[in-house]
CSV table of C-alpha atoms in Angstrom, one decimal:
chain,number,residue,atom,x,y,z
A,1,UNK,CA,-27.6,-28.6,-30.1
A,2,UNK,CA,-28.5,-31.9,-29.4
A,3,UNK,CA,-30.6,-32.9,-25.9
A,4,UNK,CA,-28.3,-35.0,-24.5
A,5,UNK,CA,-26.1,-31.8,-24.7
A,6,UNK,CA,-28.5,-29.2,-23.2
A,7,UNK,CA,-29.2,-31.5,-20.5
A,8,UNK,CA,-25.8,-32.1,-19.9
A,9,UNK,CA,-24.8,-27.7,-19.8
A,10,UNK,CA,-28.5,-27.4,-18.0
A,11,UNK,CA,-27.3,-29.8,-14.9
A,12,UNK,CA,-23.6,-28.0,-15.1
A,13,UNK,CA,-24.8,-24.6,-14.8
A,14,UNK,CA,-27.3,-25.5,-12.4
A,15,UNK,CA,-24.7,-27.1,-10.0
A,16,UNK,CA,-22.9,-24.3,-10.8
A,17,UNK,CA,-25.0,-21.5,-9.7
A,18,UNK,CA,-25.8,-23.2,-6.5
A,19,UNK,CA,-22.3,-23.7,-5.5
A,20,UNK,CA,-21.9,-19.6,-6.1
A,21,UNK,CA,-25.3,-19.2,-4.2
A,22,UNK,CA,-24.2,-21.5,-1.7
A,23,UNK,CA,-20.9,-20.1,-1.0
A,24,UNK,CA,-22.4,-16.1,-1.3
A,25,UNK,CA,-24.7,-17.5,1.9
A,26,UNK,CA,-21.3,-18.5,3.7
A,27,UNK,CA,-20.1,-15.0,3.4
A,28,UNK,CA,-19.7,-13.5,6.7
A,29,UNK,CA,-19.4,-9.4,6.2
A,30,UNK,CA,-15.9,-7.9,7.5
A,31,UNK,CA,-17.5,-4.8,7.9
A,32,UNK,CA,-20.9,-3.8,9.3
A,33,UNK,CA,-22.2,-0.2,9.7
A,34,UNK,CA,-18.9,1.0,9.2
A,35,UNK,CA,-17.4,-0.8,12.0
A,36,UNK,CA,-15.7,-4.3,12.0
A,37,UNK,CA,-17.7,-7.1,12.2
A,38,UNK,CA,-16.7,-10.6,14.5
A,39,UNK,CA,-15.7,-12.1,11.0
A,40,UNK,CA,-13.5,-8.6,10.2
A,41,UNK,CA,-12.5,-8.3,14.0
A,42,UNK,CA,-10.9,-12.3,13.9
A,43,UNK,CA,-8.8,-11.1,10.7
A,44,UNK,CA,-7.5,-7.8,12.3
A,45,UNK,CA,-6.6,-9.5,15.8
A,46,UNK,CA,-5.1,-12.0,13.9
A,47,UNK,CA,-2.9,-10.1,11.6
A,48,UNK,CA,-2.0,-7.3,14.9
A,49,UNK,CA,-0.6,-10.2,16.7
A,50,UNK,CA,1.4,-10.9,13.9
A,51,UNK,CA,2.5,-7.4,12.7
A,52,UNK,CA,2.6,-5.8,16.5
A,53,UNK,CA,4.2,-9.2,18.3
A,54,UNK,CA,7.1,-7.5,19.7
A,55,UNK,CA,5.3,-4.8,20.6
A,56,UNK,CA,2.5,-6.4,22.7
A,57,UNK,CA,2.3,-6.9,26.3
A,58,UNK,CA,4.0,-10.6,27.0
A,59,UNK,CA,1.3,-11.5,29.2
A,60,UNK,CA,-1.6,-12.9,27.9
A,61,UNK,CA,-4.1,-10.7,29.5
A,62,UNK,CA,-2.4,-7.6,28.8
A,63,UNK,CA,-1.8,-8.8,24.9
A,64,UNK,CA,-5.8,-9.5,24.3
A,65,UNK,CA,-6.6,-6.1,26.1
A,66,UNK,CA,-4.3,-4.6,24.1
A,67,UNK,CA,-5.5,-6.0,20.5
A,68,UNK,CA,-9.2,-5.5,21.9
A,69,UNK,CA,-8.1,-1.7,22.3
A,70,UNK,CA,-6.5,-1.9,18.8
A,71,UNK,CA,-9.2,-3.1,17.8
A,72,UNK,CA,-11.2,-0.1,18.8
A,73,UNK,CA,-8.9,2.3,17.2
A,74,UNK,CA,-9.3,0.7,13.9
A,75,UNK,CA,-12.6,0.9,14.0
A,76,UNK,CA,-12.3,4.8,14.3
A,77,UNK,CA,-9.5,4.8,11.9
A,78,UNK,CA,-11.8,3.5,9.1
A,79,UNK,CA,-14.8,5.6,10.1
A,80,UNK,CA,-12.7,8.6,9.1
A,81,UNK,CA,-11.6,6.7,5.9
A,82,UNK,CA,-13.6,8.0,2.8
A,83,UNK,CA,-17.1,5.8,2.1
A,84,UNK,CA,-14.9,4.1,-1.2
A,85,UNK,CA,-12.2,3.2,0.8
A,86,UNK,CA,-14.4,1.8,3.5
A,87,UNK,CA,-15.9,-0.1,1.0
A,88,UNK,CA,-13.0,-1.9,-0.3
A,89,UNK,CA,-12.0,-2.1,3.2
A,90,UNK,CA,-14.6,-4.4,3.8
A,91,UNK,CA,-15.2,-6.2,0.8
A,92,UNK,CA,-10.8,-7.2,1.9
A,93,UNK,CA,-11.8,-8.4,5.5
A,94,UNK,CA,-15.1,-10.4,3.8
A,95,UNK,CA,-12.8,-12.1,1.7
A,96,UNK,CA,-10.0,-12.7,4.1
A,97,UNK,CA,-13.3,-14.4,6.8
A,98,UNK,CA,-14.1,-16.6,4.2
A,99,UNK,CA,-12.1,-19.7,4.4
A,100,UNK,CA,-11.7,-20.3,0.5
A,101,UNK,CA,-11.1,-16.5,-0.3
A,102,UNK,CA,-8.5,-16.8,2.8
A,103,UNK,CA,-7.2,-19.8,1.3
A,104,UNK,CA,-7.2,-18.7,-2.3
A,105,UNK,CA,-5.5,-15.5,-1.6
A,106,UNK,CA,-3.2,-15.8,1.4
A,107,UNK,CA,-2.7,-19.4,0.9
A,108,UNK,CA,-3.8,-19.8,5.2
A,109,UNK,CA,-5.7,-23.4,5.7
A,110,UNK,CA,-5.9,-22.5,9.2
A,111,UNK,CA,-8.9,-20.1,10.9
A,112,UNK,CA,-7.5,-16.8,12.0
A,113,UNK,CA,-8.7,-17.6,15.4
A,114,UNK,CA,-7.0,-20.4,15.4
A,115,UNK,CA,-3.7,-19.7,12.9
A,116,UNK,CA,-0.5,-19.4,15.3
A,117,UNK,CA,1.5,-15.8,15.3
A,118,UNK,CA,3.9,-17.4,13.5
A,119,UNK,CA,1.9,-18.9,10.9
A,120,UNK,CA,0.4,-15.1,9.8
A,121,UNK,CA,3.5,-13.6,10.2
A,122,UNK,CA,4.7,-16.3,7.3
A,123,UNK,CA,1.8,-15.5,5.3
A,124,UNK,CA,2.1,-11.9,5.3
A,125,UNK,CA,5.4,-12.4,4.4
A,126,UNK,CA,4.6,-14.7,1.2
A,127,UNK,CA,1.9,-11.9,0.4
A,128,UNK,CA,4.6,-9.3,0.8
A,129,UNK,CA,7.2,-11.4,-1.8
A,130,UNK,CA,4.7,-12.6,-3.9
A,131,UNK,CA,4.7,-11.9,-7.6
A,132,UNK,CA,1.2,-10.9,-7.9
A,133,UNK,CA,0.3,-7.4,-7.3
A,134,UNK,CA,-3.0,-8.1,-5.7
A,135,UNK,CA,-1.4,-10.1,-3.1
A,136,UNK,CA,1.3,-7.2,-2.4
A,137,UNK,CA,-1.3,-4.7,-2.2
A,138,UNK,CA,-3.0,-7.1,0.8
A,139,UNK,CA,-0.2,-7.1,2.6
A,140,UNK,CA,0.3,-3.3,2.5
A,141,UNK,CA,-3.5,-3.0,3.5
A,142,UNK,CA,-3.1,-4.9,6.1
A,143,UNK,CA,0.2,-3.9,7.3
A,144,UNK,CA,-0.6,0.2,6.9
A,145,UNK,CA,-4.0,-0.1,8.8
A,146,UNK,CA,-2.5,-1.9,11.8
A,147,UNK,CA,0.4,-0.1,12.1
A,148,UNK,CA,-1.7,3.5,11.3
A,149,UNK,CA,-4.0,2.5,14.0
A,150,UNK,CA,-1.7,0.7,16.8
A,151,UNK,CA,0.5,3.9,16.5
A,152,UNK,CA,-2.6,6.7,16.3
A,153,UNK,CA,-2.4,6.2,20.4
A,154,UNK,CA,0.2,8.1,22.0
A,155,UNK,CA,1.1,5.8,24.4
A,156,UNK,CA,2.4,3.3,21.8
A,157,UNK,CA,5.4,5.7,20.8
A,158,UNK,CA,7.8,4.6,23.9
A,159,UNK,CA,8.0,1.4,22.2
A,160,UNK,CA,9.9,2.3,19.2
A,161,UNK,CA,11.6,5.5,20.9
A,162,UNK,CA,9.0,8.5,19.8
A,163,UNK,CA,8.9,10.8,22.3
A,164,UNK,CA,5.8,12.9,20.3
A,165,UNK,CA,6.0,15.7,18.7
A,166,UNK,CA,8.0,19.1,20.0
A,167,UNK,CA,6.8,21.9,21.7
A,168,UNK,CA,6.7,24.9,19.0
């Protein structure tokens, strides 16, 4: 190998790892101690908006104590998940925080803060149709957990005409 060369790969690979180290130290964790983080709690409001929209108070009070109570059911939802699942449950929502994992895998340029109703409910959408599994299997996270946790609450039933279960 001539020097030129290994100067050449030694100044790659050394931009390289400090892009990788860079962009590790922008990672925001989705979960923390088992619970949603801010990062993990921005994705989940963001996509319950979008999957619960109809379903939400119209007001706008009433819709953010409503995803802030959702939000509090999905954090006991997971805590009764098994420690794997938890685990990939995390690792999903420290992806989906990070703008190029968001980017790269739900194809959002937008912040979920910021993203409208309508623009998540167009990506879930495109993750629903798309042709890679990986991407389908997002959607169905996402999808499952917010509707498994919106709908663990007994007073969410009325909405979609449950009247509970029957008296044996």
């Amino acid at each position: 190998m001539k020097r030129r060369t290994l100067l050449v790969v030694g100044v790659g690979a050394g931009t390289l790892l400090a892009l990788a180290g860079g962009t590790l130290a922008l990672l925001r964790p989705g979960l923390q101690d088992g619970r949603l983080s801010p990062a993990g709690r921005e994705v989940f409001a963001a996509v319950a908006q979008a999957v619960l929209d109809t379903l939400l108070p119209a007001d706008a009070a009433g819709r953010a104590l409503a995803i802030q109570a959702h939000l509090g059911r999905l954090d006991d939802t997971i805590a009764g998940l098994p420690p794997a699942l938890q685990a990939e449950i995390g690792e999903l929502a420290t992806l989906l925080a990070s703008a190029p994992g968001r980017l790269a895998l739900t194809g959002l340029a937008t912040d979920w803060p910021q993203a409208s109703t309508a623009d998540v409910q167009a990506m879930l959408q495109r993750l629903r149709t798309s042709s890679l599994a990986v991407r389908q299997q997002v959607y169905h996270a996402l999808r499952n957990l917010t509707n498994g946790a919106w709908f663990a609450d007994a007073s969410t039933w009325t909405a979609i005409g449950y009247p509970g279960p029957r008296s044996v």
